[in-house]
CSV table of C-alpha atoms and ligand atoms in Angstrom, one decimal:
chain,number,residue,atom,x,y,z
A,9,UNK,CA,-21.6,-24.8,-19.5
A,10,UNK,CA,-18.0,-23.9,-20.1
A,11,UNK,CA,-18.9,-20.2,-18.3
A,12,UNK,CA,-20.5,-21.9,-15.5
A,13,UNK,CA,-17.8,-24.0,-14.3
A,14,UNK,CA,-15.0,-21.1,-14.7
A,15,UNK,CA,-17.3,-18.6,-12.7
A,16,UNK,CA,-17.6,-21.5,-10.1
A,17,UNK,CA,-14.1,-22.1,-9.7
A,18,UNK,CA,-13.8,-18.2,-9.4
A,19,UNK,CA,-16.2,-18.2,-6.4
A,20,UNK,CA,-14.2,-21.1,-5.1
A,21,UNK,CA,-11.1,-19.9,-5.2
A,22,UNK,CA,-12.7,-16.4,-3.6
A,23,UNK,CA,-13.9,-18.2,-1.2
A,24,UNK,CA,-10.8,-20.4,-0.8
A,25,UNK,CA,-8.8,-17.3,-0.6
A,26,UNK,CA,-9.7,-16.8,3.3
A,27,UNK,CA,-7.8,-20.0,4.2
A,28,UNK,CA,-4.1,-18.6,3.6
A,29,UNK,CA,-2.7,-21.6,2.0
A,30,UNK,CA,-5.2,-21.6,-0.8
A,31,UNK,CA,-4.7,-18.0,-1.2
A,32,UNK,CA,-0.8,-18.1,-1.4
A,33,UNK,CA,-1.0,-20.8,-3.8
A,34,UNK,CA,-3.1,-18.2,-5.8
A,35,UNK,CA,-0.6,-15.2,-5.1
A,36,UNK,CA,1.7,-17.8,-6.4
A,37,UNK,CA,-0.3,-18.7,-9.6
A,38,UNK,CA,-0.6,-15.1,-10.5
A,39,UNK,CA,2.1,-13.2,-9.5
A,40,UNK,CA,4.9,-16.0,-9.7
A,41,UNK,CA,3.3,-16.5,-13.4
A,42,UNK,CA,3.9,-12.6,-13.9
A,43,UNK,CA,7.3,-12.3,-12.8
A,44,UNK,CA,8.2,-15.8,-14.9
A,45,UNK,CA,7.6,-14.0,-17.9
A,46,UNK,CA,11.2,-12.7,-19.0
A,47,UNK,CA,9.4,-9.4,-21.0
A,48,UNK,CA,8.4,-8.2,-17.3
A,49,UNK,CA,11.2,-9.4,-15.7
A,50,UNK,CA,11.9,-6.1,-12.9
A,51,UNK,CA,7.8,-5.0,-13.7
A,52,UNK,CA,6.2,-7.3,-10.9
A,53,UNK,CA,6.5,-5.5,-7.5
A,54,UNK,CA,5.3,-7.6,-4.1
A,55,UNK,CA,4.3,-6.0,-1.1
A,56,UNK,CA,7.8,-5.8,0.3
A,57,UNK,CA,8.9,-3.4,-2.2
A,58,UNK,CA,8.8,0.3,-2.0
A,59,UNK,CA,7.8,0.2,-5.5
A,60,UNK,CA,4.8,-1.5,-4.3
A,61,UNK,CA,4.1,1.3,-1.4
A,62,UNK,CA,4.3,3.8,-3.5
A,63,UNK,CA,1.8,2.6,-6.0
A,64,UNK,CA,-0.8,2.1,-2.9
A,65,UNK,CA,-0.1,5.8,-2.1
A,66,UNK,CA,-0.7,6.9,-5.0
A,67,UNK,CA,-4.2,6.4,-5.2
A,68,UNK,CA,-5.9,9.5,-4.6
A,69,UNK,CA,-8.9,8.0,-2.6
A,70,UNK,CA,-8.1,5.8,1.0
A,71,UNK,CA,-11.2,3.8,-0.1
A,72,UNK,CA,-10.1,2.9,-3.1
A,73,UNK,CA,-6.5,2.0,-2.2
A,74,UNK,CA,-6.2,-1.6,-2.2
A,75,UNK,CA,-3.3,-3.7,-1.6
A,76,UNK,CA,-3.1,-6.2,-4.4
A,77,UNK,CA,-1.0,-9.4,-3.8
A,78,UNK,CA,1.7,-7.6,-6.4
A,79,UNK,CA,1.7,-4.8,-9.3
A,80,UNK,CA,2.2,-5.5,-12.8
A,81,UNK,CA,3.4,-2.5,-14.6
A,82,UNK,CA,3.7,-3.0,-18.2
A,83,UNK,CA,5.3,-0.7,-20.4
A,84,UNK,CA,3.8,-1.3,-23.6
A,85,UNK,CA,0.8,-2.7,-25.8
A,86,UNK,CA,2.9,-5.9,-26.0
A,87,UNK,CA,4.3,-6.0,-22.3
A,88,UNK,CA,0.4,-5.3,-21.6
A,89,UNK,CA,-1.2,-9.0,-24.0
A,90,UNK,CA,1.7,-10.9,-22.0
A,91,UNK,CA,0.1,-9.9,-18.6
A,92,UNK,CA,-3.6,-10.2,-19.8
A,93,UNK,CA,-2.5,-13.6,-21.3
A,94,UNK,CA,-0.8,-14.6,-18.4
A,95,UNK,CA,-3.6,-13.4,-15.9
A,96,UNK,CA,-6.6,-15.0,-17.9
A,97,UNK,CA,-4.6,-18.5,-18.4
A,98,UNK,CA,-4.4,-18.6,-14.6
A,99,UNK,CA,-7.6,-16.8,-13.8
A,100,UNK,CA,-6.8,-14.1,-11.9
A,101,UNK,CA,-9.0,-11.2,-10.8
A,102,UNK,CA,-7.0,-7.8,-11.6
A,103,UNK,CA,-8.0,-4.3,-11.4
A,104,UNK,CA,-6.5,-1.6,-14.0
A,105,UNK,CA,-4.7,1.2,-12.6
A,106,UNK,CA,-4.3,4.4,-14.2
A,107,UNK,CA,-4.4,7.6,-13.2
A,108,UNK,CA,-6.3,6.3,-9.9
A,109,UNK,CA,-9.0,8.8,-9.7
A,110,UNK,CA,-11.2,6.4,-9.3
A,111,UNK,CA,-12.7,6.8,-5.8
A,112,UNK,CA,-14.5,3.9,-4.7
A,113,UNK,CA,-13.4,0.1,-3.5
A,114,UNK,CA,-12.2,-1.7,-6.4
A,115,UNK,CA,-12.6,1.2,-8.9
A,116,UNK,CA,-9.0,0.5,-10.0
A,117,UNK,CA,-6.7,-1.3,-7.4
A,118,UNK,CA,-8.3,-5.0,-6.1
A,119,UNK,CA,-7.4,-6.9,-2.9
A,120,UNK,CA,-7.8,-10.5,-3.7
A,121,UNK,CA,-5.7,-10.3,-7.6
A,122,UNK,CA,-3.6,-8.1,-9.1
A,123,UNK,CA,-3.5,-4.8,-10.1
A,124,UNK,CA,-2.1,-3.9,-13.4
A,125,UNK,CA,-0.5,-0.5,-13.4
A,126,UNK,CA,-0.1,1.9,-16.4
A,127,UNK,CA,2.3,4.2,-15.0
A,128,UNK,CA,4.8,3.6,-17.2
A,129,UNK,CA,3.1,4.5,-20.4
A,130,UNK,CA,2.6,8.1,-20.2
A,131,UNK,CA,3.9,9.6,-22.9
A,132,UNK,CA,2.2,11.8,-25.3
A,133,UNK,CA,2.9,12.9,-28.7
A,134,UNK,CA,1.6,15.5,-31.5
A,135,UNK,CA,1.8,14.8,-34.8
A,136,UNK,CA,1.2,18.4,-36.6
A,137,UNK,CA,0.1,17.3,-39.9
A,138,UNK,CA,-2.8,15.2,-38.7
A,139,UNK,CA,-3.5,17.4,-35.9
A,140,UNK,CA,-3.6,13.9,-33.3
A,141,UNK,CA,-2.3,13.8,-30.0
A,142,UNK,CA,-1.3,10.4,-29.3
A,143,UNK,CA,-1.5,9.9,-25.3
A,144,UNK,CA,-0.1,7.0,-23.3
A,145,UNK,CA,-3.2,5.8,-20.4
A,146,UNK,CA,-1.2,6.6,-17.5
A,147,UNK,CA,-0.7,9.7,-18.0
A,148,UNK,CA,-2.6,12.8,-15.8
A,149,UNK,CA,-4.0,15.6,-17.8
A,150,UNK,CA,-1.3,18.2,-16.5
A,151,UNK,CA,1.6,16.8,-18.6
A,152,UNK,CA,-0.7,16.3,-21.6
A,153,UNK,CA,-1.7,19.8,-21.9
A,154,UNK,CA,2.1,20.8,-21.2
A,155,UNK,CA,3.3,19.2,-24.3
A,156,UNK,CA,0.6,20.2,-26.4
A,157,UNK,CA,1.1,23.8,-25.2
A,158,UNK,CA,4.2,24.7,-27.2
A,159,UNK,CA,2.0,23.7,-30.5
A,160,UNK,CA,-0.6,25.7,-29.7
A,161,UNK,CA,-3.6,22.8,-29.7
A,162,UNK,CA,-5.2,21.1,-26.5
A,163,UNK,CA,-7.4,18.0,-25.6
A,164,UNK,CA,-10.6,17.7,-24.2
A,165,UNK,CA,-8.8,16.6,-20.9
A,166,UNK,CA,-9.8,16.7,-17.2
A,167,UNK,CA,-10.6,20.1,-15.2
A,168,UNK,CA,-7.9,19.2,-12.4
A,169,UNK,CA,-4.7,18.3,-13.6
A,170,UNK,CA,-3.9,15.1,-12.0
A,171,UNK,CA,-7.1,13.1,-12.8
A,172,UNK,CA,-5.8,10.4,-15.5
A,173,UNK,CA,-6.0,9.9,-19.2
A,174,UNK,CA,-7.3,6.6,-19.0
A,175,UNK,CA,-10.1,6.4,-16.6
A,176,UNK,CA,-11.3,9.8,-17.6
A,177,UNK,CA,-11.5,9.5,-21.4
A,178,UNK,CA,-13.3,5.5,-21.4
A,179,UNK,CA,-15.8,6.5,-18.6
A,180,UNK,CA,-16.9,9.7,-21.0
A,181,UNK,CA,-14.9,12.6,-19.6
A,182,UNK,CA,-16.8,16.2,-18.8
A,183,UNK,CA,-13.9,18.5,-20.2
A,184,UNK,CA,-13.7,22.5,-20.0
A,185,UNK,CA,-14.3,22.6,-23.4
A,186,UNK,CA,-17.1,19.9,-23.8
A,187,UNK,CA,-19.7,22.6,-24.5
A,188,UNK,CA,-18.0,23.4,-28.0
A,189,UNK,CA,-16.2,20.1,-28.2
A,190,UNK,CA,-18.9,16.8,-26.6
A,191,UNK,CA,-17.3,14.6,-24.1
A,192,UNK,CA,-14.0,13.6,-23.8
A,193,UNK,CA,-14.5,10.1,-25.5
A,194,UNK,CA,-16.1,11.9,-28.4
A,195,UNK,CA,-13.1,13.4,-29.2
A,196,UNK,CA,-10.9,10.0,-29.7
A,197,UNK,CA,-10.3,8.7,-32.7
A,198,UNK,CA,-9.1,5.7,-32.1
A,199,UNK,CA,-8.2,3.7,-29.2
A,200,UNK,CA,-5.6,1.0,-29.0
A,201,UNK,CA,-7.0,-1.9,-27.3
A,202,UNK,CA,-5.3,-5.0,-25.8
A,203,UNK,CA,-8.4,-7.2,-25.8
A,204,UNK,CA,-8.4,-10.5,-23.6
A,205,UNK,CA,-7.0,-12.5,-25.6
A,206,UNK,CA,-3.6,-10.6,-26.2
A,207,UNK,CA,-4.8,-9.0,-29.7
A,208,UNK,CA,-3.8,-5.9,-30.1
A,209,UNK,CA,-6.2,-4.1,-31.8
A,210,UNK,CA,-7.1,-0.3,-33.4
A,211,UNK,CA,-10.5,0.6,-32.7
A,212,UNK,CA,-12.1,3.1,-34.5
A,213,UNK,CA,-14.6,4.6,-37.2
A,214,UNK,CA,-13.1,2.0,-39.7
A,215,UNK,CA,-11.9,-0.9,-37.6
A,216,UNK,CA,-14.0,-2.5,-34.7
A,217,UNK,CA,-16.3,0.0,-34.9
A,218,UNK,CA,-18.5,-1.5,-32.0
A,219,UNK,CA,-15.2,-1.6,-29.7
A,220,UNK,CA,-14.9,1.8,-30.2
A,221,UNK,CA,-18.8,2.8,-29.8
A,222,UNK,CA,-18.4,0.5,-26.6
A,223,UNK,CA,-15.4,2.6,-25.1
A,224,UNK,CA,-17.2,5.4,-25.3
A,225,UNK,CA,-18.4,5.3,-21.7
A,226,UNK,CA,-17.5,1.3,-21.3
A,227,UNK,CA,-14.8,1.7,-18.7
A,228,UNK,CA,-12.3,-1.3,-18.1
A,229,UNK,CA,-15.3,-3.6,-19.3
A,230,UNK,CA,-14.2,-4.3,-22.8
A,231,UNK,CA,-10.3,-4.5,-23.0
A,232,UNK,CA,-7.0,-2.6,-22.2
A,233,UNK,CA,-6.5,0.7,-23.7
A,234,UNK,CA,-3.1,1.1,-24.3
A,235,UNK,CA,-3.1,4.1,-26.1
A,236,UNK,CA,-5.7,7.2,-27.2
A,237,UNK,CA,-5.2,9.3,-30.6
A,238,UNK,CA,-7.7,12.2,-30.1
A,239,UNK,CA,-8.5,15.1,-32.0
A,240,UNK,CA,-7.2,18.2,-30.8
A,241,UNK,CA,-8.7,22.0,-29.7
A,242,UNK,CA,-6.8,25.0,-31.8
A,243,UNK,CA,-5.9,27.6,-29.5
A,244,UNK,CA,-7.0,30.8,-31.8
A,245,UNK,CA,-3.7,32.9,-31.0
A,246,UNK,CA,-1.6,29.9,-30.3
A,247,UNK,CA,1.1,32.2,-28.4
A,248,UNK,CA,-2.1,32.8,-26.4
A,249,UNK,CA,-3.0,29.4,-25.1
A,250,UNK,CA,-5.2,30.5,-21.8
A,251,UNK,CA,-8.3,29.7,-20.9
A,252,UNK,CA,-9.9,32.0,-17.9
A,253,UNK,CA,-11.1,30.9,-14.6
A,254,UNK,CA,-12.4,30.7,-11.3
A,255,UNK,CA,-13.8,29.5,-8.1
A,256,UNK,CA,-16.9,31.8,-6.3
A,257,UNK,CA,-17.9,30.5,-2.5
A,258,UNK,CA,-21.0,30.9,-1.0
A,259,UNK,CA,-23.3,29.8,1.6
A,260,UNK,CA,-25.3,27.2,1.5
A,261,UNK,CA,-28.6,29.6,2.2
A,262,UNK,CA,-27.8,30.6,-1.7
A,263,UNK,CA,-28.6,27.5,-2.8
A,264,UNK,CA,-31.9,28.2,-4.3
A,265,UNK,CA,-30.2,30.8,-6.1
A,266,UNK,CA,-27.4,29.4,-7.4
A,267,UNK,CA,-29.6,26.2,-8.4
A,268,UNK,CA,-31.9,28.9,-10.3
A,269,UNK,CA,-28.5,30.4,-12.1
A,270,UNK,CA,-27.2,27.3,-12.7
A,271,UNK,CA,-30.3,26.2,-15.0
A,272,UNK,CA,-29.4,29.5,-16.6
A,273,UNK,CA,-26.7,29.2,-17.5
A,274,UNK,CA,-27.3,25.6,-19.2
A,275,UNK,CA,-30.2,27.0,-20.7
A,276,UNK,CA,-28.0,29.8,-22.7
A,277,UNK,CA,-25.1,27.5,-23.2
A,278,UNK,CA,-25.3,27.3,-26.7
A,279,UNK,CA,-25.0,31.0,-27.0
A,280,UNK,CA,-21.2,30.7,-25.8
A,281,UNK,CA,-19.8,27.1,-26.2
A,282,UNK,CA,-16.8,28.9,-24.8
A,283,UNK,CA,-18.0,28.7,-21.5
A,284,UNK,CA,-18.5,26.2,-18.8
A,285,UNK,CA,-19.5,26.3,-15.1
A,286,UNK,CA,-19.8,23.4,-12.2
A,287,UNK,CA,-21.8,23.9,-9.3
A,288,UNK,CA,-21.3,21.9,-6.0
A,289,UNK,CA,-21.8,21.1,-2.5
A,290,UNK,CA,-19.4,20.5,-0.3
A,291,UNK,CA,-18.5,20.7,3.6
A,292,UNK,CA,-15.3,23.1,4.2
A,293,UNK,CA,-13.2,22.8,7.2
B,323,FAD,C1,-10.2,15.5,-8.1
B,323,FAD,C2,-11.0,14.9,-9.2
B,323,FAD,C3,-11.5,15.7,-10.2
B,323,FAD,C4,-12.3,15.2,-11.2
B,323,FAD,N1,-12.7,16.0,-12.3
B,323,FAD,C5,-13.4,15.5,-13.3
B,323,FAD,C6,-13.9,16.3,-14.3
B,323,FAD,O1,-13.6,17.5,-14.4
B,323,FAD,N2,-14.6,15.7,-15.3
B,323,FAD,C7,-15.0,14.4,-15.3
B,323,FAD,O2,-15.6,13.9,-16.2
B,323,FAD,N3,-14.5,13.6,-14.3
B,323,FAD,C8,-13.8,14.1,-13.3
B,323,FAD,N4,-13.4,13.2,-12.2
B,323,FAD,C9,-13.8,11.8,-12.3
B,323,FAD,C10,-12.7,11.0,-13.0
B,323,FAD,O3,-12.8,11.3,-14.4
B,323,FAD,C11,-12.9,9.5,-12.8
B,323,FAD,O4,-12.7,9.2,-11.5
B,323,FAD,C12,-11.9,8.7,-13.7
B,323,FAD,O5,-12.3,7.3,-13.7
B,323,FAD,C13,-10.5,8.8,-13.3
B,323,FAD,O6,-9.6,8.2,-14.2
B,323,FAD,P1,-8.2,7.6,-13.7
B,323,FAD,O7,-7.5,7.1,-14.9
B,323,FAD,O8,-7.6,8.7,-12.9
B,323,FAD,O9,-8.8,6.5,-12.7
B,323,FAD,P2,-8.4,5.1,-12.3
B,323,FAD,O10,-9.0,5.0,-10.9
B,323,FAD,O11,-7.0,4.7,-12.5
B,323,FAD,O12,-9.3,4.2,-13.3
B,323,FAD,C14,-10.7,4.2,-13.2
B,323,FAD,C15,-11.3,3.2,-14.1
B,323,FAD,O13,-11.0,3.4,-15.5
B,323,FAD,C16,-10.8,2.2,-16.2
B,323,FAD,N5,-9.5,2.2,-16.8
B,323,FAD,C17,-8.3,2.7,-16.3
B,323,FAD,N6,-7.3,2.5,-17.1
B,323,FAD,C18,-7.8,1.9,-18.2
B,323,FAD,C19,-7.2,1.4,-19.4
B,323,FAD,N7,-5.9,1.6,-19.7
B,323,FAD,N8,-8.0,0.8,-20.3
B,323,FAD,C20,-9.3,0.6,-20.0
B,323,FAD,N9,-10.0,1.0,-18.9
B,323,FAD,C21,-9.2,1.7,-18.0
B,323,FAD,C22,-10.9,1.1,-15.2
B,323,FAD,O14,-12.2,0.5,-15.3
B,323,FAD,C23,-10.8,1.7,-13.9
B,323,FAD,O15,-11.4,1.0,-12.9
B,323,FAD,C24,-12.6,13.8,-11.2
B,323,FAD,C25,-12.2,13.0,-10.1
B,323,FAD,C26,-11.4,13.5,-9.1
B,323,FAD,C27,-11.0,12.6,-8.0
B,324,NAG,C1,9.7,-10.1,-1.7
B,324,NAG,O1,8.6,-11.1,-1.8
B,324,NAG,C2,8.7,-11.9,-2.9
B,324,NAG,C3,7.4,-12.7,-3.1
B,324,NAG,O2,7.0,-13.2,-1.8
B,324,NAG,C4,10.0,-12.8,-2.8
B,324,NAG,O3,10.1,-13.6,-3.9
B,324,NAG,C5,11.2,-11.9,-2.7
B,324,NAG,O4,12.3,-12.7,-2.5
B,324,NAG,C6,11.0,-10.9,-1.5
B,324,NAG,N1,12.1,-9.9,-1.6
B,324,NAG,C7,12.7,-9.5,-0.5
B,324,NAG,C8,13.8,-8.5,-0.7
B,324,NAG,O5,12.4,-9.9,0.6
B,325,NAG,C1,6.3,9.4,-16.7
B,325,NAG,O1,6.5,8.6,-15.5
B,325,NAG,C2,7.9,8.7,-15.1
B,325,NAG,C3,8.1,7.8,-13.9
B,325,NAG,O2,7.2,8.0,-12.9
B,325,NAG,C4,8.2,10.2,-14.7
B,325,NAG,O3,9.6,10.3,-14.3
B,325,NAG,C5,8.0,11.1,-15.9
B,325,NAG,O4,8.1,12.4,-15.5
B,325,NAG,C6,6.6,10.9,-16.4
B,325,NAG,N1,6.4,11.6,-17.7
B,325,NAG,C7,5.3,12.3,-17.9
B,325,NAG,C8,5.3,13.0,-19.2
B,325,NAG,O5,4.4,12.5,-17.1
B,326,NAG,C1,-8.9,-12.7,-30.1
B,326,NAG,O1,-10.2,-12.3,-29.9
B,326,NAG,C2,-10.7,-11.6,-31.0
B,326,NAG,C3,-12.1,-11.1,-30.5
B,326,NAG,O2,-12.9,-12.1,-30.0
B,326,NAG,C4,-10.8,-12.5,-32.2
B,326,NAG,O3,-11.3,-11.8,-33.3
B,326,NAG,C5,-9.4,-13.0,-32.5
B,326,NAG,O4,-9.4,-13.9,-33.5
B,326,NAG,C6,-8.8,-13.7,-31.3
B,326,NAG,N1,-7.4,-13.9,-31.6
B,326,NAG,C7,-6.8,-15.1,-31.3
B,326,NAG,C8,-5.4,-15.2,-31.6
B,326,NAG,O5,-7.4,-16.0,-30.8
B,327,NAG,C1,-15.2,30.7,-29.0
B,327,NAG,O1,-13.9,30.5,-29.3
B,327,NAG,C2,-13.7,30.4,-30.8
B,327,NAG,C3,-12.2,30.0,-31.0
B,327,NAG,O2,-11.9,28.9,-30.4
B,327,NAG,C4,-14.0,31.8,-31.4
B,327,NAG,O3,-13.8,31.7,-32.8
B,327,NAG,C5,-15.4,32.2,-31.0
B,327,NAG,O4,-15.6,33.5,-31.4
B,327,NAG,C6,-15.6,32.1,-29.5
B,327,NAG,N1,-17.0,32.4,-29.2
B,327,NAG,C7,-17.4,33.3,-28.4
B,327,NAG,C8,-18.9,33.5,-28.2
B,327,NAG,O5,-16.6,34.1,-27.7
């Protein structure tokens, strides 16, 4: 019953939401509510900031950019349970921002709510002893492997280096290296998770072990992920740490062939877990 009447008043204030004095009373509600809260005090930027503009352009897809009625952009696990408090006590829709590689409506910015924006935690550390790279979510792969260079170790990160941390590694994540090493997620050991309550929480084999099972491919579904502790790849001459590449055009009258290699190559996989190969179609101009 209780779900029934929240989802309506959702609906209604959706709906609502095309007369603009309902609406502004909602931007009020939400963003206000957000920018009351003395912990984010200078983290809530409005439309009329460049801030705010500069967020919107950074999503790599036009589709996907939408302009929220403000960002939120906390700056830690505790900044982030503040905002999810604040946003669920005044329900508010929000999208989750990270690396914004997402690249379809809604797939991390939202037009009617607010978007919550990770770009301030993306740092990442090593710790040497347990060989665990501990990576903020809005961080892009490129700077992640650039501090785990010097030590001689990498992640199971994105192909192109400005994909993000976050949305790449809770959606599953197809790596270079996920031949030899499984998918991105399988390589996490534990996630930090703001859930929607405000809890902060440490998912993994141990502790909320279904959490963790559920992040493994469960997107923005299940709670915040403030930060990822994954295992990390050993470069075997760690003054060497190169990986070889390249990128082969053709036609598209090869396609036959190239499907036919393609299977081929997947076939015999297992007899170099070094390698790894993507094959795709695309228009050139
Ligand atoms: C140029 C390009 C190259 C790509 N290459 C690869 C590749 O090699 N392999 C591959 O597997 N995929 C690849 N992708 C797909 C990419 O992994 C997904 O689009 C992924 O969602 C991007 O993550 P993001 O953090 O950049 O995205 P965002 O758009 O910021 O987020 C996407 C979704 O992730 C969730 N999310 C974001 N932050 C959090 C958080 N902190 N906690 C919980 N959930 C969160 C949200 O549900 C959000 O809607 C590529 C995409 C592009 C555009
Ligand atoms: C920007 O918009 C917000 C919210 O509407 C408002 O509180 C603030 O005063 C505005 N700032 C400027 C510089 O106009
Ligand atoms: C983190 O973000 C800040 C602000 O955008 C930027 O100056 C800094 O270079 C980033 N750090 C990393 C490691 O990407
Ligand atoms: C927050 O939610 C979790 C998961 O439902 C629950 O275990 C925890 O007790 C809740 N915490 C508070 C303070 O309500
Ligand atoms: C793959 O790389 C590992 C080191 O990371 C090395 O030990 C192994 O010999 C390589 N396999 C092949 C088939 O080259």
């Amino acid at each position: 019953m209780m779900k029934r009447s929240q989802s309506f008043t959702s609906l209604a204030l959706l709906l609502l939401c095309q007369v603009s004095v309902a609406c502004a009373e909602a931007v009020s509600n939400c963003c206000n509510a957000l920018s009351q809260e003395a912990s984010l005090a200078g983290k809530v930027y409005f439309p009329n900031t460049s801030n705010y503009r500069g967020l919107v352009e950074s999503i790599w897809s036009a589709s996907a950019a939408l302009p929220p009625w403000c960002f939120v952009q906390p700056e830690s696990a505790e900044d982030t349970a503040v905002v999810i408090q604040t946003l669920v006590s005044n329900e508010c829709s929000f999208g989750i921002l990270s690396g914004g590689h997402g690249d379809f409506p809604a797939s991390n910015s939202i037009k009617e709510g607010v978007t919550i924006d990770f770009g301030r935690m993306n740092q990442t550390t090593y710790d040497p002893v347990e060989k665990i790279a501990s990576i903020g979510p809005g961080s892009s792969w490129q700077p992640v492997y650039e501090t785990l260079e010097p030590y001689g170790v990498t992640v199971t990160g994105g192909r192109a280096g400005g994909v993000g941390v976050a949305g790449f590694t809770t959606g599953g994540g197809n790596s270079f290296h996920s031949t030899s090493h499984g998918w991105a997620c399988d390589n996490a050991k534990n996630f930090q998770v703001v859930l929607a309550n405000g809890t902060i929480v440490d998912a993994n084999a141990d502790e909320h072990n279904d959490l963790w099972q559920a992040l493994k491919g469960g997107s923005g579904n299940f709670g915040l992920v403030t930060r990822f502790d994954m295992y990390v790849i050993e470069f075997p001459d760690p003054t060497k740490p190169n990986i070889w590449g390249g990128i082969a055009q053709y036609e598209l009258s090869a396609a036959d062939d190239l499907t036919d290699a393609y299977v081929d190559f997947v076939e015999n996989n297992h007899l170099d877990k070094n390698s790894s190969t993507m094959l795709y179609w695309v228009y050139t101009h």
